[in-house]
Amino acid sequence: MALLKVKFSQKKRVKLAQGLWLMNWFSVFAGILVFSMGLFLKIELRKRSEVMDNSESHFVPNSLILMGILSCAFNGFAGKICYDSLDPAKFAKWKPLLKPYLALCFFFNILIFFVALICFLMRGSLESTLAQGLKNGMKFYRDTDTPGRCFMKKTIDMLQIEFKCCGNNGFKDWFEIQWISNRYLDFSSKEVKDRIKSNVDGRYLVDGVPFSCCNPSSPRPCIQYQVTNNSAHYSYDYQTEELNLWRRGCREALLHYYSSMMSSMGAVVLLVWLFETSVMVGLRLLHTSLESIANPEDPECESEGWILENSLKDTLKYALESLKKIGKFNQVEADAEGGEGEEGGKTPAITTVS
């Protein structure tokens, strides 16, 4: 028994073809939207590529761009088929291509669904990428005279100001690295010498942060040096001065920014997938209803359309049997080749008569 069998009159077939033609062109615009989202996300990721450890994060925008291009191509082609289906003479040339095309549409819809899921599931990979990238970027903050790294100070400062964050996980991350360049240190000073000697790696570590960590909403001038020394400042307790510095780490801020963006894009792609699936189902019904016309010379006669010619159970059973037959056929061929090799390797016995 066919799955989702529907009877069609000529009027219904015409309405279905016209509706699908319109839906396909809506899908083309949806493909342009998906392409634009992928392009926007790629640009946003490239803006901060200096604080990202690898290029894995570009898998999502690249996938969106590819899906957008394929969606425009597939739906533009389907729109042409639906338009020509109104004329039996024009539709005849598309008949041999419809089954392969519908098979490609099926796999294309699986890919769209996979991309939508990836948009929701990339958070973990993005988090590790940002954590390592920010850690490396902070190490190079002081290298303003080193070619290839001189831009890092500006990048980190602009990032902290824009996203209202400080450090990787928090402002205390700056206490663990030397972020002040040696050219701005007075090595004749006893304080500088003592700090360098007290560190195993010979680094100048201070309980201070860059100016970009300062919160402009603070009612008092920003305290960015001796942050943890309460006695160094009047009426100050660093544990309660929440407005002095940004408390949130940049990893968390960037992760929230990109995750929310990808989740929104994933929801849009999921809607596009539902729309594409409905278009594919409609095209399959149109295809079968036109093929099942009993008398091609009488286009006004009724016909039947369906999704699957047999039930889902029978279709899966037939597909499994076909795969088994293919496997057996390959095995027979391999055995035959092995037999020929053995036969060819035998040495005929020679009998000598004296």
C-alpha angles and dihedrals in degrees: 000000000000119000116245096355113192131182116229132196120198090262092053092048091052092048091048092050092048092046092049091048089055093044092050092056090048086052090053089057089046088053090052088051092051090047091050092049091051091049092048092049091048091052091048091051093047090053088066101028089122090069095045120089100213145002097254090103089066091066091086098051092042090052092048091050091050093046090049093053093045091047092055091048096045096045094043088054092046090050090057091050092050091049092050092046088075087070114055091205093055093041092057092074091056097051097089091049100048099080095049089043093052090049089054089048089054093054091042090056090050089054092050090052090048091051090049090053091047089055088060097040102047094086095095095050092044091051094055091044092053094043094055095038094052091046091055092043092054091051090057094045092102096047095094091142097047116099111241093021103053091096095055096086092056091044094052093043093050090046093053092046095046097045096034092234139125130213126337101295097359145328093286089071088078090061090065098056136053102245096164114086118239090236089069095050124094102222091189089065116101092219092055092046092049093049092049093046092048090059121078093216093045094245127149103239123180136172090245138106137208117273091251089072091066118110110226089205090069112114091216130058110277117270106211101153126062086012094168096042105095093181092058092068133048117250093355135141113172092203093060100033094096094159096053098077135011107267098196119088119236092237090062093043094050092042091054091047096050096036093054089047093050092045091054090048091047090054090051092048089049090055090048089051091053090049092047091049092052090049091051091050091048092049091051090052091049092048095050094042091055093044093050095056103129096209114031089191089062106057091174094068122106123259140179129242130194143173097227124017090221133026119286091253093052092045092053090046091051091048092052092048090050091052091049091051091051090050093049091047091053091047092052090050091050092049091049092051090048091051092051090051093052093046092049090050095057118105114220115237116248118210117204117207115201 
